[in-house]
């Protein structure tokens, strides 16, 4: 396994430029298991096709090794007509986690006359409010934490799941070994991992036309299942009153640029742009998520670019409710590239804060763009780095324009498709129905489109 530069979470960038070169050399050697696909998402310059190759190489030996066990299990499926589809969700994030916060309201809005929901959980029970809410929404909550991949797959099959939806992909703690045994007649890649799983592991990927136009289908092993607006669900969590600037360590005046993405998504090129924005905008600050490992390096990088280190303000971890309250104090969110904001982007939009994003050609780089389309603000999607800087500078230099953008977003968000969980659930159910109809009729997976609800 190769290392793509020093620890990205520290923002130690001395050997950063080597990461793309090392990754391409490794992919060219076509050896299995060399680059974890999740790590490649944040390496600049990698194409969606290279992401697929990475996933294929990462899983090649494991898929081959699983074939004997898959043959031994010999799962057979009941494809007869039924009134309710049985949909299973596979994850270790059924607790106070970003994935759960994104999905919960859509799960609660499912039509239970048409769909029976099952959770297959292999994560810890934090006994929190979200865990209880998830227990309540699922018809069956199956804890497979202690089970082997084979036993967990057998549990999925025993529950007669028609569509198994994976919410992890190659993120931390994933168990793709369960999916490799194909315990359900239809398997879906959704929400947790921003890219293809490769290897024919899943039949479909939930996406949208902005994320993955049909023309890029060769870069994904799954068939596209298109939501009509954004692929990402988001609910309408309560927004408490914003705190004062002083309460969260912000100065009393000046533009607050903000990026609450994890530090491993930062790159020298993006940080260059941020420092140019700070330099061009007097009294502005850059509000980042606290990181004991990265803060010193980031302050040093700012100083090297002529920006006073004190203009970086770090926000501590907090609860989701407090996070949404304080987000309202940001003036403009600045996205990262090539691995952009996902949950942090939709949270910011719900809090009424505009985002400037530069969409690339990979799934991980296009999420904020998808969200901006779904909330009616496509003008904030930049075409390249120069355009990104120009859009941000214009908004920062013209307070009336920025305030108008914030006011329009605040007004529109309640009517925007991005925050309509009930409509989202209807469209998602439509996709599940189409997947099941194709499978029952003997058709191969292919692109499908949900109707607008």
GROMACS .gro file of C-alpha atoms in nm:
model
  453
    1UNK     CA    1   0.000   0.000   0.000
    2UNK     CA    2   0.142   0.339  -0.095
    3UNK     CA    3   0.129   0.662   0.105
    4UNK     CA    4  -0.010   0.963  -0.079
    5UNK     CA    5   0.218   1.220   0.084
    6UNK     CA    6   0.246   1.284   0.455
    7UNK     CA    7  -0.060   1.277   0.673
    8UNK     CA    8  -0.314   1.498   0.497
    9UNK     CA    9  -0.501   1.564   0.819
   10UNK     CA   10  -0.199   1.759   0.949
   11UNK     CA   11  -0.183   1.987   0.641
   12UNK     CA   12   0.189   1.909   0.621
   13UNK     CA   13   0.240   1.987   0.255
   14UNK     CA   14   0.615   1.966   0.193
   15UNK     CA   15   0.577   1.658  -0.029
   16UNK     CA   16   0.221   1.728  -0.142
   17UNK     CA   17   0.309   1.758  -0.512
   18UNK     CA   18   0.421   1.395  -0.518
   19UNK     CA   19   0.077   1.257  -0.437
   20UNK     CA   20  -0.063   1.270  -0.791
   21UNK     CA   21   0.257   1.129  -0.942
   22UNK     CA   22   0.279   0.846  -0.690
   23UNK     CA   23  -0.087   0.760  -0.739
   24UNK     CA   24  -0.059   0.742  -1.117
   25UNK     CA   25   0.254   0.528  -1.099
   26UNK     CA   26   0.078   0.287  -0.867
   27UNK     CA   27  -0.232   0.267  -1.086
   28UNK     CA   28  -0.016   0.206  -1.392
   29UNK     CA   29   0.139  -0.098  -1.220
   30UNK     CA   30  -0.213  -0.243  -1.185
   31UNK     CA   31  -0.137  -0.414  -0.857
   32UNK     CA   32  -0.421  -0.500  -0.623
   33UNK     CA   33  -0.476  -0.332  -0.288
   34UNK     CA   34  -0.223  -0.051  -0.323
   35UNK     CA   35  -0.433   0.266  -0.285
   36UNK     CA   36  -0.740   0.285  -0.061
   37UNK     CA   37  -1.003   0.447  -0.286
   38UNK     CA   38  -1.111   0.692  -0.015
   39UNK     CA   39  -0.759   0.842  -0.003
   40UNK     CA   40  -0.754   0.902  -0.377
   41UNK     CA   41  -1.064   1.125  -0.358
   42UNK     CA   42  -0.863   1.417  -0.217
   43UNK     CA   43  -0.565   1.386  -0.455
   44UNK     CA   44  -0.572   1.670  -0.712
   45UNK     CA   45  -0.575   1.594  -1.080
   46UNK     CA   46  -0.724   1.245  -1.062
   47UNK     CA   47  -1.008   1.173  -1.302
   48UNK     CA   48  -1.330   0.983  -1.235
   49UNK     CA   49  -1.195   0.708  -1.458
   50UNK     CA   50  -0.885   0.679  -1.240
   51UNK     CA   51  -1.108   0.663  -0.933
   52UNK     CA   52  -1.288   0.367  -1.090
   53UNK     CA   53  -0.959   0.196  -1.171
   54UNK     CA   54  -0.847   0.245  -0.812
   55UNK     CA   55  -1.167   0.086  -0.679
   56UNK     CA   56  -1.136  -0.205  -0.920
   57UNK     CA   57  -0.777  -0.272  -0.818
   58UNK     CA   58  -0.854  -0.231  -0.448
   59UNK     CA   59  -1.124  -0.498  -0.457
   60UNK     CA   60  -0.996  -0.734  -0.727
   61UNK     CA   61  -0.830  -0.990  -0.502
   62UNK     CA   62  -1.103  -0.973  -0.237
   63UNK     CA   63  -1.376  -1.034  -0.494
   64UNK     CA   64  -1.185  -1.329  -0.633
   65UNK     CA   65  -1.131  -1.466  -0.282
   66UNK     CA   66  -1.501  -1.434  -0.199
   67UNK     CA   67  -1.622  -1.637  -0.497
   68UNK     CA   68  -1.593  -1.972  -0.320
   69UNK     CA   69  -1.792  -1.850  -0.019
   70UNK     CA   70  -2.050  -1.695  -0.247
   71UNK     CA   71  -2.088  -2.029  -0.424
   72UNK     CA   72  -2.118  -2.211  -0.091
   73UNK     CA   73  -2.390  -1.979   0.033
   74UNK     CA   74  -2.570  -2.006  -0.302
   75UNK     CA   75  -2.830  -1.742  -0.224
   76UNK     CA   76  -3.159  -1.781  -0.411
   77UNK     CA   77  -3.415  -1.502  -0.430
   78UNK     CA   78  -3.793  -1.484  -0.421
   79UNK     CA   79  -3.887  -1.255  -0.708
   80UNK     CA   80  -4.262  -1.302  -0.688
   81UNK     CA   81  -4.491  -1.001  -0.665
   82UNK     CA   82  -4.537  -0.846  -0.321
   83UNK     CA   83  -4.727  -0.547  -0.191
   84UNK     CA   84  -4.428  -0.405  -0.006
   85UNK     CA   85  -4.067  -0.386  -0.112
   86UNK     CA   86  -3.819  -0.486   0.157
   87UNK     CA   87  -3.535  -0.234   0.153
   88UNK     CA   88  -3.233  -0.288   0.377
   89UNK     CA   89  -2.978  -0.021   0.469
   90UNK     CA   90  -2.626  -0.135   0.558
   91UNK     CA   91  -2.412   0.095   0.773
   92UNK     CA   92  -2.218   0.148   1.093
   93UNK     CA   93  -2.343   0.507   1.118
   94UNK     CA   94  -2.685   0.449   1.272
   95UNK     CA   95  -2.620   0.698   1.552
   96UNK     CA   96  -2.531   1.068   1.586
   97UNK     CA   97  -2.349   1.082   1.253
   98UNK     CA   98  -2.369   1.302   0.944
   99UNK     CA   99  -2.517   1.022   0.732
  100UNK     CA  100  -2.797   0.966   0.982
  101UNK     CA  101  -2.873   1.338   1.005
  102UNK     CA  102  -2.897   1.362   0.626
  103UNK     CA  103  -3.118   1.057   0.580
  104UNK     CA  104  -3.349   1.041   0.882
  105UNK     CA  105  -3.631   1.264   0.757
  106UNK     CA  106  -3.641   1.090   0.418
  107UNK     CA  107  -3.663   0.754   0.595
  108UNK     CA  108  -3.945   0.884   0.813
  109UNK     CA  109  -4.128   1.009   0.503
  110UNK     CA  110  -4.125   0.673   0.319
  111UNK     CA  111  -4.467   0.538   0.225
  112UNK     CA  112  -4.495   0.241   0.461
  113UNK     CA  113  -4.777   0.092   0.255
  114UNK     CA  114  -4.527   0.041  -0.026
  115UNK     CA  115  -4.200  -0.017   0.153
  116UNK     CA  116  -4.069  -0.208   0.454
  117UNK     CA  117  -3.742  -0.071   0.591
  118UNK     CA  118  -3.467  -0.272   0.758
  119UNK     CA  119  -3.139  -0.159   0.912
  120UNK     CA  120  -2.833  -0.381   0.918
  121UNK     CA  121  -2.606  -0.214   1.167
  122UNK     CA  122  -2.244  -0.297   1.243
  123UNK     CA  123  -2.163   0.013   1.449
  124UNK     CA  124  -2.169   0.098   1.816
  125UNK     CA  125  -2.491   0.188   1.994
  126UNK     CA  126  -2.434   0.533   2.145
  127UNK     CA  127  -2.781   0.521   2.307
  128UNK     CA  128  -2.841   0.874   2.184
  129UNK     CA  129  -3.152   1.043   2.052
  130UNK     CA  130  -3.066   0.974   1.687
  131UNK     CA  131  -3.015   0.604   1.759
  132UNK     CA  132  -3.361   0.592   1.916
  133UNK     CA  133  -3.513   0.778   1.624
  134UNK     CA  134  -3.357   0.531   1.380
  135UNK     CA  135  -3.480   0.234   1.580
  136UNK     CA  136  -3.829   0.377   1.556
  137UNK     CA  137  -3.822   0.434   1.178
  138UNK     CA  138  -3.706   0.084   1.077
  139UNK     CA  139  -3.945  -0.210   1.069
  140UNK     CA  140  -3.651  -0.431   1.156
  141UNK     CA  141  -3.325  -0.325   1.320
  142UNK     CA  142  -3.064  -0.601   1.283
  143UNK     CA  143  -2.737  -0.569   1.474
  144UNK     CA  144  -2.477  -0.764   1.273
  145UNK     CA  145  -2.174  -0.615   1.446
  146UNK     CA  146  -2.054  -0.943   1.591
  147UNK     CA  147  -2.126  -1.147   1.279
  148UNK     CA  148  -1.877  -1.245   1.012
  149UNK     CA  149  -1.937  -1.116   0.661
  150UNK     CA  150  -2.086  -1.452   0.567
  151UNK     CA  151  -2.318  -1.459   0.868
  152UNK     CA  152  -2.420  -1.096   0.812
  153UNK     CA  153  -2.494  -1.170   0.446
  154UNK     CA  154  -2.700  -1.471   0.556
  155UNK     CA  155  -2.896  -1.241   0.791
  156UNK     CA  156  -2.974  -1.006   0.502
  157UNK     CA  157  -3.089  -1.299   0.291
  158UNK     CA  158  -3.294  -1.448   0.575
  159UNK     CA  159  -3.481  -1.118   0.609
  160UNK     CA  160  -3.572  -1.153   0.238
  161UNK     CA  161  -3.435  -0.810   0.152
  162UNK     CA  162  -3.517  -0.712  -0.205
  163UNK     CA  163  -3.290  -0.408  -0.229
  164UNK     CA  164  -2.979  -0.373  -0.012
  165UNK     CA  165  -2.856  -0.013   0.011
  166UNK     CA  166  -2.495   0.038   0.120
  167UNK     CA  167  -2.428   0.363   0.306
  168UNK     CA  168  -2.053   0.316   0.359
  169UNK     CA  169  -1.862   0.233   0.042
  170UNK     CA  170  -1.492   0.268   0.126
  171UNK     CA  171  -1.527   0.503   0.420
  172UNK     CA  172  -1.397   0.412   0.765
  173UNK     CA  173  -1.538   0.090   0.907
  174UNK     CA  174  -1.698  -0.024   0.580
  175UNK     CA  175  -1.781  -0.390   0.527
  176UNK     CA  176  -1.794  -0.432   0.153
  177UNK     CA  177  -1.724  -0.802   0.210
  178UNK     CA  178  -2.095  -0.842   0.289
  179UNK     CA  179  -2.189  -0.689  -0.046
  180UNK     CA  180  -1.940  -0.908  -0.232
  181UNK     CA  181  -2.147  -1.211  -0.130
  182UNK     CA  182  -2.455  -1.058  -0.300
  183UNK     CA  183  -2.714  -1.143  -0.036
  184UNK     CA  184  -2.988  -0.936  -0.206
  185UNK     CA  185  -3.117  -0.944  -0.565
  186UNK     CA  186  -3.052  -0.568  -0.606
  187UNK     CA  187  -2.764  -0.379  -0.442
  188UNK     CA  188  -2.727  -0.002  -0.434
  189UNK     CA  189  -2.439   0.240  -0.363
  190UNK     CA  190  -2.583   0.546  -0.187
  191UNK     CA  191  -2.480   0.857   0.005
  192UNK     CA  192  -2.191   0.743   0.224
  193UNK     CA  193  -1.916   0.712  -0.037
  194UNK     CA  194  -1.876   0.971  -0.317
  195UNK     CA  195  -1.759   0.744  -0.594
  196UNK     CA  196  -1.792   0.407  -0.760
  197UNK     CA  197  -1.732   0.085  -0.568
  198UNK     CA  198  -1.614  -0.095  -0.881
  199UNK     CA  199  -1.606  -0.469  -0.928
  200UNK     CA  200  -1.978  -0.512  -0.996
  201UNK     CA  201  -2.039  -0.491  -0.621
  202UNK     CA  202  -2.352  -0.278  -0.659
  203UNK     CA  203  -2.604  -0.266  -0.941
  204UNK     CA  204  -2.699   0.100  -0.904
  205UNK     CA  205  -2.572   0.429  -0.768
  206UNK     CA  206  -2.816   0.695  -0.646
  207UNK     CA  207  -2.709   1.014  -0.822
  208UNK     CA  208  -2.848   1.311  -1.014
  209UNK     CA  209  -2.790   1.460  -1.361
  210UNK     CA  210  -2.542   1.721  -1.239
  211UNK     CA  211  -2.336   1.474  -1.038
  212UNK     CA  212  -2.296   1.217  -1.313
  213UNK     CA  213  -2.421   1.306  -1.661
  214UNK     CA  214  -2.499   0.997  -1.865
  215UNK     CA  215  -2.190   1.065  -2.077
  216UNK     CA  216  -1.960   0.964  -1.787
  217UNK     CA  217  -2.121   0.623  -1.730
  218UNK     CA  218  -1.798   0.441  -1.824
  219UNK     CA  219  -1.631   0.590  -1.515
  220UNK     CA  220  -1.869   0.402  -1.284
  221UNK     CA  221  -1.935   0.032  -1.245
  222UNK     CA  222  -2.291   0.095  -1.126
  223UNK     CA  223  -2.585   0.201  -1.341
  224UNK     CA  224  -2.708   0.550  -1.263
  225UNK     CA  225  -3.033   0.589  -1.069
  226UNK     CA  226  -3.119   0.956  -1.114
  227UNK     CA  227  -3.297   1.165  -0.855
  228UNK     CA  228  -3.471   1.464  -1.017
  229UNK     CA  229  -3.286   1.732  -0.820
  230UNK     CA  230  -2.995   1.645  -0.589
  231UNK     CA  231  -2.893   1.294  -0.494
  232UNK     CA  232  -2.841   1.412  -0.135
  233UNK     CA  233  -3.131   1.420   0.112
  234UNK     CA  234  -3.151   1.682   0.384
  235UNK     CA  235  -3.418   1.758   0.638
  236UNK     CA  236  -3.537   2.072   0.810
  237UNK     CA  237  -3.368   2.058   1.147
  238UNK     CA  238  -3.461   2.337   1.383
  239UNK     CA  239  -3.246   2.647   1.351
  240UNK     CA  240  -3.206   2.814   1.686
  241UNK     CA  241  -3.112   3.180   1.716
  242UNK     CA  242  -2.758   3.260   1.611
  243UNK     CA  243  -2.510   3.330   1.890
  244UNK     CA  244  -2.318   3.655   1.899
  245UNK     CA  245  -1.989   3.674   1.717
  246UNK     CA  246  -1.807   3.718   2.045
  247UNK     CA  247  -1.957   3.395   2.180
  248UNK     CA  248  -1.788   3.192   1.907
  249UNK     CA  249  -1.461   3.385   1.893
  250UNK     CA  250  -1.528   3.590   1.580
  251UNK     CA  251  -1.441   3.959   1.548
  252UNK     CA  252  -1.722   4.210   1.578
  253UNK     CA  253  -1.690   4.328   1.216
  254UNK     CA  254  -1.557   4.208   0.883
  255UNK     CA  255  -1.645   3.935   0.633
  256UNK     CA  256  -1.642   3.582   0.774
  257UNK     CA  257  -1.523   3.334   0.515
  258UNK     CA  258  -1.592   2.981   0.632
  259UNK     CA  259  -1.497   2.621   0.556
  260UNK     CA  260  -1.596   2.353   0.804
  261UNK     CA  261  -1.464   2.066   0.591
  262UNK     CA  262  -1.217   1.830   0.752
  263UNK     CA  263  -0.856   1.945   0.715
  264UNK     CA  264  -0.752   1.646   0.501
  265UNK     CA  265  -0.959   1.798   0.219
  266UNK     CA  266  -0.744   2.114   0.215
  267UNK     CA  267  -0.481   2.153  -0.057
  268UNK     CA  268  -0.204   2.410  -0.108
  269UNK     CA  269  -0.377   2.540  -0.422
  270UNK     CA  270  -0.710   2.599  -0.247
  271UNK     CA  271  -0.539   2.752   0.056
  272UNK     CA  272  -0.357   2.989  -0.182
  273UNK     CA  273  -0.696   3.112  -0.306
  274UNK     CA  274  -0.827   3.156   0.046
  275UNK     CA  275  -0.525   3.362   0.145
  276UNK     CA  276  -0.565   3.579  -0.163
  277UNK     CA  277  -0.926   3.641  -0.060
  278UNK     CA  278  -0.818   3.736   0.291
  279UNK     CA  279  -0.549   3.968   0.155
  280UNK     CA  280  -0.798   4.138  -0.076
  281UNK     CA  281  -1.069   4.174   0.190
  282UNK     CA  282  -0.961   4.393   0.483
  283UNK     CA  283  -1.071   4.280   0.829
  284UNK     CA  284  -1.196   3.947   0.697
  285UNK     CA  285  -1.128   3.616   0.874
  286UNK     CA  286  -1.129   3.252   0.771
  287UNK     CA  287  -1.338   3.034   1.003
  288UNK     CA  288  -1.225   2.671   1.008
  289UNK     CA  289  -1.307   2.360   1.206
  290UNK     CA  290  -1.069   2.308   1.497
  291UNK     CA  291  -0.795   2.050   1.451
  292UNK     CA  292  -0.516   2.008   1.704
  293UNK     CA  293  -0.307   1.834   1.438
  294UNK     CA  294  -0.351   2.093   1.163
  295UNK     CA  295  -0.387   2.435   1.327
  296UNK     CA  296  -0.018   2.507   1.371
  297UNK     CA  297   0.067   2.409   1.014
  298UNK     CA  298  -0.222   2.613   0.874
  299UNK     CA  299  -0.118   2.923   1.065
  300UNK     CA  300   0.234   2.875   0.933
  301UNK     CA  301   0.107   2.835   0.576
  302UNK     CA  302  -0.095   3.156   0.614
  303UNK     CA  303   0.211   3.345   0.737
  304UNK     CA  304   0.414   3.220   0.441
  305UNK     CA  305   0.148   3.366   0.215
  306UNK     CA  306   0.158   3.704   0.387
  307UNK     CA  307  -0.157   3.659   0.597
  308UNK     CA  308  -0.151   3.717   0.971
  309UNK     CA  309  -0.205   3.379   1.143
  310UNK     CA  310  -0.460   3.537   1.378
  311UNK     CA  311  -0.698   3.579   1.086
  312UNK     CA  312  -0.763   3.206   1.101
  313UNK     CA  313  -1.032   3.136   1.360
  314UNK     CA  314  -1.093   2.776   1.468
  315UNK     CA  315  -1.435   2.650   1.576
  316UNK     CA  316  -1.448   2.359   1.823
  317UNK     CA  317  -1.653   2.045   1.765
  318UNK     CA  318  -2.007   2.080   1.896
  319UNK     CA  319  -2.354   1.929   1.868
  320UNK     CA  320  -2.545   1.942   1.540
  321UNK     CA  321  -2.791   2.193   1.684
  322UNK     CA  322  -2.518   2.428   1.805
  323UNK     CA  323  -2.333   2.385   1.476
  324UNK     CA  324  -2.638   2.501   1.279
  325UNK     CA  325  -2.684   2.797   1.514
  326UNK     CA  326  -2.330   2.924   1.472
  327UNK     CA  327  -2.321   2.861   1.097
  328UNK     CA  328  -2.564   3.149   1.053
  329UNK     CA  329  -2.279   3.387   1.144
  330UNK     CA  330  -2.075   3.292   0.836
  331UNK     CA  331  -2.097   3.524   0.537
  332UNK     CA  332  -1.963   3.299   0.263
  333UNK     CA  333  -1.864   2.932   0.262
  334UNK     CA  334  -1.559   2.843   0.053
  335UNK     CA  335  -1.555   2.491  -0.083
  336UNK     CA  336  -1.252   2.267  -0.113
  337UNK     CA  337  -1.133   2.080  -0.423
  338UNK     CA  338  -1.106   1.813  -0.548
  339UNK     CA  339  -1.287   1.666  -0.245
  340UNK     CA  340  -1.558   1.916  -0.171
  341UNK     CA  341  -1.816   1.981   0.098
  342UNK     CA  342  -2.101   1.733   0.133
  343UNK     CA  343  -2.301   1.746   0.458
  344UNK     CA  344  -2.120   2.066   0.554
  345UNK     CA  345  -2.247   2.224   0.231
  346UNK     CA  346  -2.612   2.135   0.275
  347UNK     CA  347  -2.597   2.239   0.641
  348UNK     CA  348  -2.462   2.579   0.537
  349UNK     CA  349  -2.732   2.626   0.276
  350UNK     CA  350  -3.000   2.533   0.528
  351UNK     CA  351  -2.851   2.797   0.760
  352UNK     CA  352  -2.882   3.052   0.479
  353UNK     CA  353  -2.513   3.085   0.392
  354UNK     CA  354  -2.407   3.092   0.023
  355UNK     CA  355  -2.131   2.859  -0.097
  356UNK     CA  356  -1.878   2.914  -0.373
  357UNK     CA  357  -1.771   2.583  -0.525
  358UNK     CA  358  -1.557   2.475  -0.818
  359UNK     CA  359  -1.700   2.163  -0.978
  360UNK     CA  360  -1.455   1.913  -1.123
  361UNK     CA  361  -1.528   1.589  -1.306
  362UNK     CA  362  -1.532   1.353  -1.006
  363UNK     CA  363  -1.828   1.269  -0.786
  364UNK     CA  364  -1.653   1.403  -0.475
  365UNK     CA  365  -1.589   1.739  -0.643
  366UNK     CA  366  -1.945   1.800  -0.765
  367UNK     CA  367  -2.160   1.760  -0.453
  368UNK     CA  368  -2.183   2.127  -0.359
  369UNK     CA  369  -2.270   2.205  -0.721
  370UNK     CA  370  -2.554   1.954  -0.707
  371UNK     CA  371  -2.683   2.112  -0.388
  372UNK     CA  372  -2.659   2.464  -0.532
  373UNK     CA  373  -2.866   2.357  -0.833
  374UNK     CA  374  -3.128   2.205  -0.604
  375UNK     CA  375  -3.153   2.524  -0.398
  376UNK     CA  376  -3.168   2.754  -0.701
  377UNK     CA  377  -2.821   2.911  -0.683
  378UNK     CA  378  -2.624   2.768  -0.979
  379UNK     CA  379  -2.446   3.101  -1.033
  380UNK     CA  380  -2.225   3.014  -0.733
  381UNK     CA  381  -2.071   2.717  -0.915
  382UNK     CA  382  -1.735   2.822  -1.057
  383UNK     CA  383  -1.588   2.676  -1.374
  384UNK     CA  384  -1.224   2.688  -1.260
  385UNK     CA  385  -0.998   2.834  -0.990
  386UNK     CA  386  -0.991   3.181  -1.149
  387UNK     CA  387  -1.370   3.189  -1.166
  388UNK     CA  388  -1.393   3.064  -0.806
  389UNK     CA  389  -1.174   3.350  -0.689
  390UNK     CA  390  -1.365   3.603  -0.897
  391UNK     CA  391  -1.708   3.497  -0.767
  392UNK     CA  392  -1.589   3.503  -0.404
  393UNK     CA  393  -1.412   3.838  -0.446
  394UNK     CA  394  -1.718   3.996  -0.605
  395UNK     CA  395  -1.944   3.886  -0.320
  396UNK     CA  396  -1.691   3.992  -0.055
  397UNK     CA  397  -1.632   4.333  -0.215
  398UNK     CA  398  -2.000   4.415  -0.261
  399UNK     CA  399  -2.182   4.383   0.074
  400UNK     CA  400  -2.520   4.464  -0.078
  401UNK     CA  401  -2.478   4.185  -0.333
  402UNK     CA  402  -2.373   3.936  -0.064
  403UNK     CA  403  -2.663   4.031   0.163
  404UNK     CA  404  -2.905   3.997  -0.128
  405UNK     CA  405  -2.769   3.649  -0.201
  406UNK     CA  406  -2.809   3.550   0.164
  407UNK     CA  407  -3.161   3.691   0.183
  408UNK     CA  408  -3.268   3.512  -0.135
  409UNK     CA  409  -3.124   3.184  -0.011
  410UNK     CA  410  -3.295   3.226   0.327
  411UNK     CA  411  -3.630   3.288   0.155
  412UNK     CA  412  -3.599   3.015  -0.105
  413UNK     CA  413  -3.473   2.731   0.111
  414UNK     CA  414  -3.819   2.642   0.248
  415UNK     CA  415  -3.950   2.594  -0.106
  416UNK     CA  416  -3.634   2.438  -0.250
  417UNK     CA  417  -3.635   2.070  -0.351
  418UNK     CA  418  -3.313   2.022  -0.152
  419UNK     CA  419  -3.499   2.048   0.178
  420UNK     CA  420  -3.823   1.870   0.084
  421UNK     CA  421  -3.775   1.531   0.252
  422UNK     CA  422  -4.124   1.409   0.166
  423UNK     CA  423  -4.079   1.473  -0.208
  424UNK     CA  424  -3.732   1.321  -0.188
  425UNK     CA  425  -3.872   1.004  -0.030
  426UNK     CA  426  -4.133   0.970  -0.306
  427UNK     CA  427  -3.869   0.999  -0.578
  428UNK     CA  428  -3.641   0.753  -0.400
  429UNK     CA  429  -3.927   0.505  -0.369
  430UNK     CA  430  -3.990   0.547  -0.742
  431UNK     CA  431  -3.629   0.451  -0.814
  432UNK     CA  432  -3.654   0.147  -0.586
  433UNK     CA  433  -3.973   0.041  -0.764
  434UNK     CA  434  -3.802   0.068  -1.103
  435UNK     CA  435  -3.499  -0.129  -0.984
  436UNK     CA  436  -3.723  -0.405  -0.854
  437UNK     CA  437  -3.937  -0.413  -1.169
  438UNK     CA  438  -3.626  -0.452  -1.386
  439UNK     CA  439  -3.494  -0.731  -1.167
  440UNK     CA  440  -3.824  -0.918  -1.160
  441UNK     CA  441  -3.863  -0.889  -1.537
  442UNK     CA  442  -3.514  -1.024  -1.598
  443UNK     CA  443  -3.372  -0.699  -1.732
  444UNK     CA  444  -3.013  -0.597  -1.664
  445UNK     CA  445  -2.946  -0.287  -1.456
  446UNK     CA  446  -2.945   0.031  -1.663
  447UNK     CA  447  -2.995   0.404  -1.615
  448UNK     CA  448  -3.327   0.499  -1.458
  449UNK     CA  449  -3.487   0.833  -1.376
  450UNK     CA  450  -3.721   0.909  -1.089
  451UNK     CA  451  -4.025   1.114  -1.164
  452UNK     CA  452  -4.038   1.463  -1.014
  453UNK     CA  453  -4.257   1.475  -0.709
   0.00000   0.00000   0.00000
